[in-house]
Amino acid sequence: MRLILISVLALVLFSSCGSSKPRVVTTVKEQEKIKPVIRTKKDAKKSEHVVFVEKTEEDKRASKITNYALDFKGTPYKFGGTTKRGMDCSGLVYTSFKTEDVELPRTSRAMSLQGTRLKLDEVNEGDLLFFETNKNRKVINHVGLVVGFNDEDILFIHSTSSRGVIVSNFSEAYWQNAFVMARRVL
């Protein structure tokens, strides 16, 4: 019985597009913390800590891509899916970049060969994070799209087999342990 329970648990933990433990949000203040920070001229007037920087064309394209991806939040997981009816992790990234005429391969492993490799502290909105969620296979099998920042944390959208399309915090131990690399394709 114990062996069956351990096998089922291992299968859930090492599924194809990974998942993360849900974060319980108990206050309005905590709920606001997990939303991407959007910096605008209006925000700069409210706080001296926010500095407005004119967006480059690449930044504008990245914002369009991430906003498109965020529209899929709550979409259920479907292996090979690329629509609101169902989406997998690479399908989410593939369709989001396609809206800005950026052609990417269809799998997370193939996507990980595109663009320029980044250090984690160089990551911006629109960059890709790659993970190995199956430690037995040691291959990239999951991708997320950076959508914003929260204090010192990176927020990324991705599709998990257990919860569908969600925004996660990179600081969660699961994602830090599974992280392989970050890349910029714009």
PDB file of C-alpha atoms in Angstrom:
ATOM      1  CA  MET A   1       0.000   0.000   0.000  1.00  0.00           C
ATOM      2  CA  ARG A   2       2.813   2.392   0.940  1.00  0.00           C
ATOM      3  CA  LEU A   3       4.668   1.645  -2.329  1.00  0.00           C
ATOM      4  CA  ILE A   4       1.520   2.477  -4.334  1.00  0.00           C
ATOM      5  CA  LEU A   5       1.079   5.761  -2.460  1.00  0.00           C
ATOM      6  CA  ILE A   6       4.725   6.734  -3.063  1.00  0.00           C
ATOM      7  CA  SER A   7       4.414   5.800  -6.758  1.00  0.00           C
ATOM      8  CA  VAL A   8       1.292   7.917  -7.203  1.00  0.00           C
ATOM      9  CA  LEU A   9       2.924  10.851  -5.403  1.00  0.00           C
ATOM     10  CA  ALA A  10       6.044  10.577  -7.590  1.00  0.00           C
ATOM     11  CA  LEU A  11       3.901  10.464 -10.730  1.00  0.00           C
ATOM     12  CA  VAL A  12       2.067  13.648  -9.727  1.00  0.00           C
ATOM     13  CA  LEU A  13       5.296  15.476  -8.861  1.00  0.00           C
ATOM     14  CA  PHE A  14       7.035  14.579 -12.097  1.00  0.00           C
ATOM     15  CA  SER A  15       4.256  15.191 -14.604  1.00  0.00           C
ATOM     16  CA  SER A  16       5.081  16.583 -18.042  1.00  0.00           C
ATOM     17  CA  CYS A  17       4.441  20.249 -17.429  1.00  0.00           C
ATOM     18  CA  GLY A  18       4.949  20.349 -13.679  1.00  0.00           C
ATOM     19  CA  SER A  19       2.866  22.017 -11.049  1.00  0.00           C
ATOM     20  CA  SER A  20       3.365  24.045  -7.956  1.00  0.00           C
ATOM     21  CA  LYS A  21       1.858  23.979  -4.528  1.00  0.00           C
ATOM     22  CA  PRO A  22      -0.956  26.522  -4.351  1.00  0.00           C
ATOM     23  CA  ARG A  23      -0.168  29.585  -2.310  1.00  0.00           C
ATOM     24  CA  VAL A  24      -2.870  30.478   0.174  1.00  0.00           C
ATOM     25  CA  VAL A  25      -3.572  34.211   0.126  1.00  0.00           C
ATOM     26  CA  THR A  26      -5.304  35.401   3.264  1.00  0.00           C
ATOM     27  CA  THR A  27      -5.319  39.188   3.062  1.00  0.00           C
ATOM     28  CA  VAL A  28      -5.941  41.857   0.453  1.00  0.00           C
ATOM     29  CA  LYS A  29      -2.365  43.088   0.953  1.00  0.00           C
ATOM     30  CA  GLU A  30      -0.996  39.619   0.107  1.00  0.00           C
ATOM     31  CA  GLN A  31      -3.316  39.370  -2.916  1.00  0.00           C
ATOM     32  CA  GLU A  32      -1.922  42.662  -4.255  1.00  0.00           C
ATOM     33  CA  LYS A  33       1.642  41.364  -3.829  1.00  0.00           C
ATOM     34  CA  ILE A  34       1.183  38.531  -6.308  1.00  0.00           C
ATOM     35  CA  LYS A  35      -0.012  40.772  -9.146  1.00  0.00           C
ATOM     36  CA  PRO A  36       2.626  41.906 -11.648  1.00  0.00           C
ATOM     37  CA  VAL A  37       3.979  45.379 -10.948  1.00  0.00           C
ATOM     38  CA  ILE A  38       3.112  47.760 -13.769  1.00  0.00           C
ATOM     39  CA  ARG A  39       5.218  50.892 -13.875  1.00  0.00           C
ATOM     40  CA  THR A  40       3.730  53.924 -15.606  1.00  0.00           C
ATOM     41  CA  LYS A  41       4.100  57.713 -15.502  1.00  0.00           C
ATOM     42  CA  LYS A  42       1.012  57.828 -13.296  1.00  0.00           C
ATOM     43  CA  ASP A  43       2.678  55.467 -10.775  1.00  0.00           C
ATOM     44  CA  ALA A  44       5.853  57.552 -10.804  1.00  0.00           C
ATOM     45  CA  LYS A  45       3.878  60.590  -9.604  1.00  0.00           C
ATOM     46  CA  LYS A  46       2.481  58.594  -6.678  1.00  0.00           C
ATOM     47  CA  SER A  47       5.786  57.204  -5.434  1.00  0.00           C
ATOM     48  CA  GLU A  48       9.349  58.376  -5.576  1.00  0.00           C
ATOM     49  CA  HIS A  49      10.492  54.734  -5.630  1.00  0.00           C
ATOM     50  CA  VAL A  50       9.022  54.035  -9.075  1.00  0.00           C
ATOM     51  CA  VAL A  51      10.956  55.488 -11.976  1.00  0.00           C
ATOM     52  CA  PHE A  52       9.412  55.670 -15.436  1.00  0.00           C
ATOM     53  CA  VAL A  53      11.650  54.495 -18.258  1.00  0.00           C
ATOM     54  CA  GLU A  54      10.573  54.941 -21.876  1.00  0.00           C
ATOM     55  CA  LYS A  55       9.817  51.510 -23.349  1.00  0.00           C
ATOM     56  CA  THR A  56      11.788  50.274 -26.342  1.00  0.00           C
ATOM     57  CA  GLU A  57      10.073  48.540 -29.248  1.00  0.00           C
ATOM     58  CA  GLU A  58      11.181  45.174 -27.813  1.00  0.00           C
ATOM     59  CA  ASP A  59       9.666  46.121 -24.437  1.00  0.00           C
ATOM     60  CA  LYS A  60       6.370  47.027 -26.121  1.00  0.00           C
ATOM     61  CA  ARG A  61       6.316  43.717 -28.003  1.00  0.00           C
ATOM     62  CA  ALA A  62       7.112  41.842 -24.791  1.00  0.00           C
ATOM     63  CA  SER A  63       4.205  43.598 -23.033  1.00  0.00           C
ATOM     64  CA  LYS A  64       1.809  42.642 -25.827  1.00  0.00           C
ATOM     65  CA  ILE A  65       2.990  39.031 -25.656  1.00  0.00           C
ATOM     66  CA  THR A  66       2.650  38.809 -21.867  1.00  0.00           C
ATOM     67  CA  ASN A  67      -0.757  40.512 -21.872  1.00  0.00           C
ATOM     68  CA  TYR A  68      -1.965  38.004 -24.462  1.00  0.00           C
ATOM     69  CA  ALA A  69      -0.647  35.124 -22.327  1.00  0.00           C
ATOM     70  CA  LEU A  70      -2.341  36.524 -19.209  1.00  0.00           C
ATOM     71  CA  ASP A  71      -5.693  36.315 -21.017  1.00  0.00           C
ATOM     72  CA  PHE A  72      -5.327  32.502 -20.794  1.00  0.00           C
ATOM     73  CA  LYS A  73      -5.088  32.536 -16.987  1.00  0.00           C
ATOM     74  CA  GLY A  74      -7.461  29.857 -15.669  1.00  0.00           C
ATOM     75  CA  THR A  75      -7.470  27.860 -18.920  1.00  0.00           C
ATOM     76  CA  PRO A  76      -7.363  24.114 -18.166  1.00  0.00           C
ATOM     77  CA  TYR A  77      -4.321  22.014 -19.021  1.00  0.00           C
ATOM     78  CA  LYS A  78      -4.445  19.966 -22.204  1.00  0.00           C
ATOM     79  CA  PHE A  79      -1.429  18.161 -23.634  1.00  0.00           C
ATOM     80  CA  GLY A  80      -0.706  19.722 -27.035  1.00  0.00           C
ATOM     81  CA  GLY A  81      -3.371  22.403 -26.464  1.00  0.00           C
ATOM     82  CA  THR A  82      -3.110  25.924 -27.886  1.00  0.00           C
ATOM     83  CA  THR A  83      -6.587  27.376 -27.257  1.00  0.00           C
ATOM     84  CA  LYS A  84      -8.862  28.551 -24.421  1.00  0.00           C
ATOM     85  CA  ARG A  85     -10.312  25.030 -24.347  1.00  0.00           C
ATOM     86  CA  GLY A  86      -6.955  23.665 -23.187  1.00  0.00           C
ATOM     87  CA  MET A  87      -3.307  24.686 -23.127  1.00  0.00           C
ATOM     88  CA  ASP A  88       0.027  23.123 -22.292  1.00  0.00           C
ATOM     89  CA  CYS A  89       3.136  25.045 -21.209  1.00  0.00           C
ATOM     90  CA  SER A  90       4.855  25.293 -24.585  1.00  0.00           C
ATOM     91  CA  GLY A  91       1.528  25.915 -26.341  1.00  0.00           C
ATOM     92  CA  LEU A  92       0.972  28.982 -24.162  1.00  0.00           C
ATOM     93  CA  VAL A  93       4.394  30.415 -25.048  1.00  0.00           C
ATOM     94  CA  TYR A  94       4.128  29.396 -28.708  1.00  0.00           C
ATOM     95  CA  THR A  95       0.723  31.072 -29.268  1.00  0.00           C
ATOM     96  CA  SER A  96       1.645  34.164 -27.251  1.00  0.00           C
ATOM     97  CA  PHE A  97       4.778  34.868 -29.293  1.00  0.00           C
ATOM     98  CA  LYS A  98       2.973  34.066 -32.538  1.00  0.00           C
ATOM     99  CA  THR A  99       0.700  37.096 -31.936  1.00  0.00           C
ATOM    100  CA  GLU A 100       3.774  39.280 -32.508  1.00  0.00           C
ATOM    101  CA  ASP A 101       4.962  37.215 -35.501  1.00  0.00           C
ATOM    102  CA  VAL A 102       7.729  35.533 -33.521  1.00  0.00           C
ATOM    103  CA  GLU A 103       7.919  31.908 -34.655  1.00  0.00           C
ATOM    104  CA  LEU A 104       9.123  29.514 -31.964  1.00  0.00           C
ATOM    105  CA  PRO A 105       9.397  25.734 -31.983  1.00  0.00           C
ATOM    106  CA  ARG A 106       6.425  23.934 -30.446  1.00  0.00           C
ATOM    107  CA  THR A 107       8.213  22.123 -27.582  1.00  0.00           C
ATOM    108  CA  SER A 108       9.854  23.573 -24.493  1.00  0.00           C
ATOM    109  CA  ARG A 109      13.065  21.628 -25.158  1.00  0.00           C
ATOM    110  CA  ALA A 110      13.365  23.058 -28.698  1.00  0.00           C
ATOM    111  CA  MET A 111      12.463  26.556 -27.430  1.00  0.00           C
ATOM    112  CA  SER A 112      15.375  26.350 -24.993  1.00  0.00           C
ATOM    113  CA  LEU A 113      17.770  26.461 -27.957  1.00  0.00           C
ATOM    114  CA  GLN A 114      16.392  29.778 -29.264  1.00  0.00           C
ATOM    115  CA  GLY A 115      17.577  33.300 -28.477  1.00  0.00           C
ATOM    116  CA  THR A 116      20.172  34.360 -25.939  1.00  0.00           C
ATOM    117  CA  ARG A 117      20.900  32.753 -22.589  1.00  0.00           C
ATOM    118  CA  LEU A 118      20.535  35.123 -19.604  1.00  0.00           C
ATOM    119  CA  LYS A 119      21.622  35.276 -16.018  1.00  0.00           C
ATOM    120  CA  LEU A 120      18.648  35.259 -13.689  1.00  0.00           C
ATOM    121  CA  ASP A 121      19.266  38.878 -12.627  1.00  0.00           C
ATOM    122  CA  GLU A 122      19.073  39.975 -16.309  1.00  0.00           C
ATOM    123  CA  VAL A 123      15.553  38.621 -16.847  1.00  0.00           C
ATOM    124  CA  ASN A 124      12.853  41.048 -18.064  1.00  0.00           C
ATOM    125  CA  GLU A 125       9.196  40.807 -18.977  1.00  0.00           C
ATOM    126  CA  GLY A 126       8.779  38.544 -22.003  1.00  0.00           C
ATOM    127  CA  ASP A 127      11.795  36.336 -21.273  1.00  0.00           C
ATOM    128  CA  LEU A 128      11.475  32.575 -20.948  1.00  0.00           C
ATOM    129  CA  LEU A 129      12.291  30.371 -17.944  1.00  0.00           C
ATOM    130  CA  PHE A 130      13.075  26.696 -18.548  1.00  0.00           C
ATOM    131  CA  PHE A 131      12.721  23.867 -16.065  1.00  0.00           C
ATOM    132  CA  GLU A 132      13.415  20.150 -15.600  1.00  0.00           C
ATOM    133  CA  THR A 133      10.410  18.909 -13.664  1.00  0.00           C
ATOM    134  CA  ASN A 134      11.227  15.229 -14.186  1.00  0.00           C
ATOM    135  CA  LYS A 135      14.528  14.700 -12.367  1.00  0.00           C
ATOM    136  CA  ASN A 136      14.763  11.117 -13.662  1.00  0.00           C
ATOM    137  CA  ARG A 137      15.027  12.221 -17.295  1.00  0.00           C
ATOM    138  CA  LYS A 138      17.262  15.317 -16.872  1.00  0.00           C
ATOM    139  CA  VAL A 139      15.787  17.160 -19.865  1.00  0.00           C
ATOM    140  CA  ILE A 140      13.988  20.467 -20.177  1.00  0.00           C
ATOM    141  CA  ASN A 141      10.274  19.711 -20.200  1.00  0.00           C
ATOM    142  CA  HIS A 142       8.623  22.902 -18.920  1.00  0.00           C
ATOM    143  CA  VAL A 143       8.647  26.580 -19.903  1.00  0.00           C
ATOM    144  CA  GLY A 144       7.230  29.727 -18.344  1.00  0.00           C
ATOM    145  CA  LEU A 145       6.930  33.315 -19.579  1.00  0.00           C
ATOM    146  CA  VAL A 146       8.055  36.174 -17.313  1.00  0.00           C
ATOM    147  CA  VAL A 147       5.099  38.549 -16.838  1.00  0.00           C
ATOM    148  CA  GLY A 148       6.360  40.860 -14.096  1.00  0.00           C
ATOM    149  CA  PHE A 149       8.154  41.312 -10.822  1.00  0.00           C
ATOM    150  CA  ASN A 150       7.069  41.470  -7.202  1.00  0.00           C
ATOM    151  CA  ASP A 151       9.695  42.983  -4.896  1.00  0.00           C
ATOM    152  CA  GLU A 152      12.703  40.735  -5.568  1.00  0.00           C
ATOM    153  CA  ASP A 153      10.652  37.904  -7.098  1.00  0.00           C
ATOM    154  CA  ILE A 154      10.046  36.950 -10.726  1.00  0.00           C
ATOM    155  CA  LEU A 155       6.431  36.233 -11.705  1.00  0.00           C
ATOM    156  CA  PHE A 156       5.868  33.881 -14.623  1.00  0.00           C
ATOM    157  CA  ILE A 157       2.845  32.436 -16.386  1.00  0.00           C
ATOM    158  CA  HIS A 158       2.763  28.796 -17.400  1.00  0.00           C
ATOM    159  CA  SER A 159       0.412  25.848 -17.723  1.00  0.00           C
ATOM    160  CA  THR A 160       0.565  23.076 -15.134  1.00  0.00           C
ATOM    161  CA  SER A 161      -0.979  19.660 -15.555  1.00  0.00           C
ATOM    162  CA  SER A 162      -2.767  19.979 -12.198  1.00  0.00           C
ATOM    163  CA  ARG A 163      -3.959  23.611 -12.194  1.00  0.00           C
ATOM    164  CA  GLY A 164      -3.917  24.794 -15.809  1.00  0.00           C
ATOM    165  CA  VAL A 165      -2.621  28.243 -16.723  1.00  0.00           C
ATOM    166  CA  ILE A 166      -1.444  30.108 -13.615  1.00  0.00           C
ATOM    167  CA  VAL A 167       1.010  32.800 -12.540  1.00  0.00           C
ATOM    168  CA  SER A 168       3.681  31.506 -10.154  1.00  0.00           C
ATOM    169  CA  ASN A 169       6.461  33.022  -8.070  1.00  0.00           C
ATOM    170  CA  PHE A 170       9.947  31.918  -9.053  1.00  0.00           C
ATOM    171  CA  SER A 171      10.930  32.026  -5.369  1.00  0.00           C
ATOM    172  CA  GLU A 172       8.871  28.884  -4.671  1.00  0.00           C
ATOM    173  CA  ALA A 173      11.324  26.106  -3.767  1.00  0.00           C
ATOM    174  CA  TYR A 174       9.869  23.744  -6.372  1.00  0.00           C
ATOM    175  CA  TRP A 175      10.614  26.139  -9.241  1.00  0.00           C
ATOM    176  CA  GLN A 176      14.049  27.132  -7.969  1.00  0.00           C
ATOM    177  CA  ASN A 177      15.056  23.466  -7.691  1.00  0.00           C
ATOM    178  CA  ALA A 178      13.744  22.643 -11.179  1.00  0.00           C
ATOM    179  CA  PHE A 179      15.181  25.770 -12.884  1.00  0.00           C
ATOM    180  CA  VAL A 180      17.667  25.224 -15.712  1.00  0.00           C
ATOM    181  CA  MET A 181      18.036  28.526 -17.572  1.00  0.00           C
ATOM    182  CA  ALA A 182      16.478  31.765 -18.776  1.00  0.00           C
ATOM    183  CA  ARG A 183      16.494  32.917 -22.417  1.00  0.00           C
ATOM    184  CA  ARG A 184      15.472  36.006 -24.385  1.00  0.00           C
ATOM    185  CA  VAL A 185      14.002  35.453 -27.830  1.00  0.00           C
ATOM    186  CA  LEU A 186      12.981  39.044 -28.666  1.00  0.00           C
TER     187      LEU A 186
END
